[in-house]
Amino acid sequence: MHTDLTWKILHRVINKTISDMLDEQQSIDVLSLRARLHELAEKEEDEVMVLCYWQASKILMRLPATVTASQLMIAARHAFRTPMDHDLI
């Protein structure tokens, strides 16, 4: 299966997840966001969306527990240009 996962798609997935969590008045940090993405991936039946949720979660693994929205988007863009074991600058 070949999919075109770009940082823009992951940006939408992350933004939607954050928006949903805010609507539910939940606290948001990297750990809670990753947990929600994992939960969504487990419930999802569309394989492409499962891949999106897991890739978005992988991006968050590189970040400290609290980040700004701009740091999050920079990490998403950076994830498609470097291997996962490369540190963010």
GROMACS .gro file of C-alpha atoms in nm:
model
   89
    1MET     CA    1   0.000   0.000   0.000
    2HIS     CA    2   0.146   0.333  -0.105
    3THR     CA    3   0.009   0.649   0.054
    4ASP     CA    4   0.107   1.010   0.019
    5LEU     CA    5   0.130   1.122   0.380
    6THR     CA    6   0.250   1.479   0.386
    7TRP     CA    7   0.304   1.706   0.681
    8LYS     CA    8  -0.011   1.892   0.573
    9ILE     CA    9  -0.224   1.581   0.626
   10LEU     CA   10  -0.063   1.517   0.964
   11HIS     CA   11  -0.112   1.885   1.048
   12ARG     CA   12  -0.487   1.840   0.990
   13VAL     CA   13  -0.495   1.518   1.196
   14ILE     CA   14  -0.312   1.681   1.487
   15ASN     CA   15  -0.521   2.000   1.468
   16LYS     CA   16  -0.848   1.804   1.458
   17THR     CA   17  -0.741   1.594   1.756
   18ILE     CA   18  -0.644   1.903   1.954
   19SER     CA   19  -0.971   2.074   1.862
   20ASP     CA   20  -1.174   1.772   1.973
   21MET     CA   21  -0.985   1.753   2.303
   22LEU     CA   22  -1.043   2.124   2.365
   23ASP     CA   23  -1.414   2.082   2.288
   24GLU     CA   24  -1.422   1.810   2.555
   25GLN     CA   25  -1.238   2.049   2.792
   26GLN     CA   26  -0.948   1.808   2.835
   27SER     CA   27  -0.598   1.914   2.930
   28ILE     CA   28  -0.362   1.895   2.638
   29ASP     CA   29   0.005   1.810   2.649
   30VAL     CA   30   0.219   1.584   2.436
   31LEU     CA   31   0.141   1.271   2.639
   32SER     CA   32  -0.236   1.322   2.635
   33LEU     CA   33  -0.230   1.406   2.266
   34ARG     CA   34  -0.032   1.090   2.187
   35ALA     CA   35  -0.273   0.884   2.397
   36ARG     CA   36  -0.570   1.026   2.205
   37LEU     CA   37  -0.402   0.956   1.870
   38HIS     CA   38  -0.339   0.595   1.976
   39GLU     CA   39  -0.702   0.563   2.084
   40LEU     CA   40  -0.822   0.700   1.750
   41ALA     CA   41  -0.592   0.463   1.559
   42GLU     CA   42  -0.727   0.163   1.751
   43LYS     CA   43  -1.087   0.256   1.667
   44GLU     CA   44  -1.024   0.349   1.303
   45GLU     CA   45  -1.107   0.107   1.021
   46ASP     CA   46  -0.952   0.304   0.733
   47GLU     CA   47  -0.591   0.186   0.699
   48VAL     CA   48  -0.470   0.522   0.569
   49MET     CA   49  -0.615   0.704   0.869
   50VAL     CA   50  -0.461   0.449   1.107
   51LEU     CA   51  -0.126   0.522   0.944
   52CYS     CA   52  -0.189   0.897   0.981
   53TYR     CA   53  -0.266   0.865   1.352
   54TRP     CA   54   0.043   0.652   1.418
   55GLN     CA   55   0.270   0.881   1.215
   56ALA     CA   56   0.135   1.185   1.398
   57SER     CA   57   0.205   1.009   1.728
   58LYS     CA   58   0.561   0.929   1.617
   59ILE     CA   59   0.621   1.296   1.546
   60LEU     CA   60   0.519   1.380   1.902
   61MET     CA   61   0.773   1.131   2.045
   62ARG     CA   62   1.049   1.376   1.950
   63LEU     CA   63   0.907   1.661   2.155
   64PRO     CA   64   0.930   1.758   2.521
   65ALA     CA   65   0.617   1.711   2.735
   66THR     CA   66   0.497   2.066   2.669
   67VAL     CA   67   0.538   2.247   2.339
   68THR     CA   68   0.393   2.540   2.152
   69ALA     CA   69   0.178   2.491   1.845
   70SER     CA   70   0.456   2.626   1.623
   71GLN     CA   71   0.704   2.372   1.766
   72LEU     CA   72   0.453   2.098   1.691
   73MET     CA   73   0.412   2.203   1.328
   74ILE     CA   74   0.789   2.241   1.280
   75ALA     CA   75   0.830   1.886   1.411
   76ALA     CA   76   0.569   1.759   1.164
   77ARG     CA   77   0.748   1.923   0.872
   78HIS     CA   78   1.089   1.805   0.993
   79ALA     CA   79   0.968   1.444   1.030
   80PHE     CA   80   0.940   1.404   0.654
   81ARG     CA   81   1.294   1.520   0.586
   82THR     CA   82   1.496   1.325   0.841
   83PRO     CA   83   1.507   0.976   0.991
   84MET     CA   84   1.323   0.923   1.321
   85ASP     CA   85   1.648   0.890   1.519
   86HIS     CA   86   1.765   1.238   1.414
   87ASP     CA   87   1.734   1.513   1.678
   88LEU     CA   88   1.536   1.828   1.609
   89ILE     CA   89   1.744   2.143   1.575
   0.00000   0.00000   0.00000
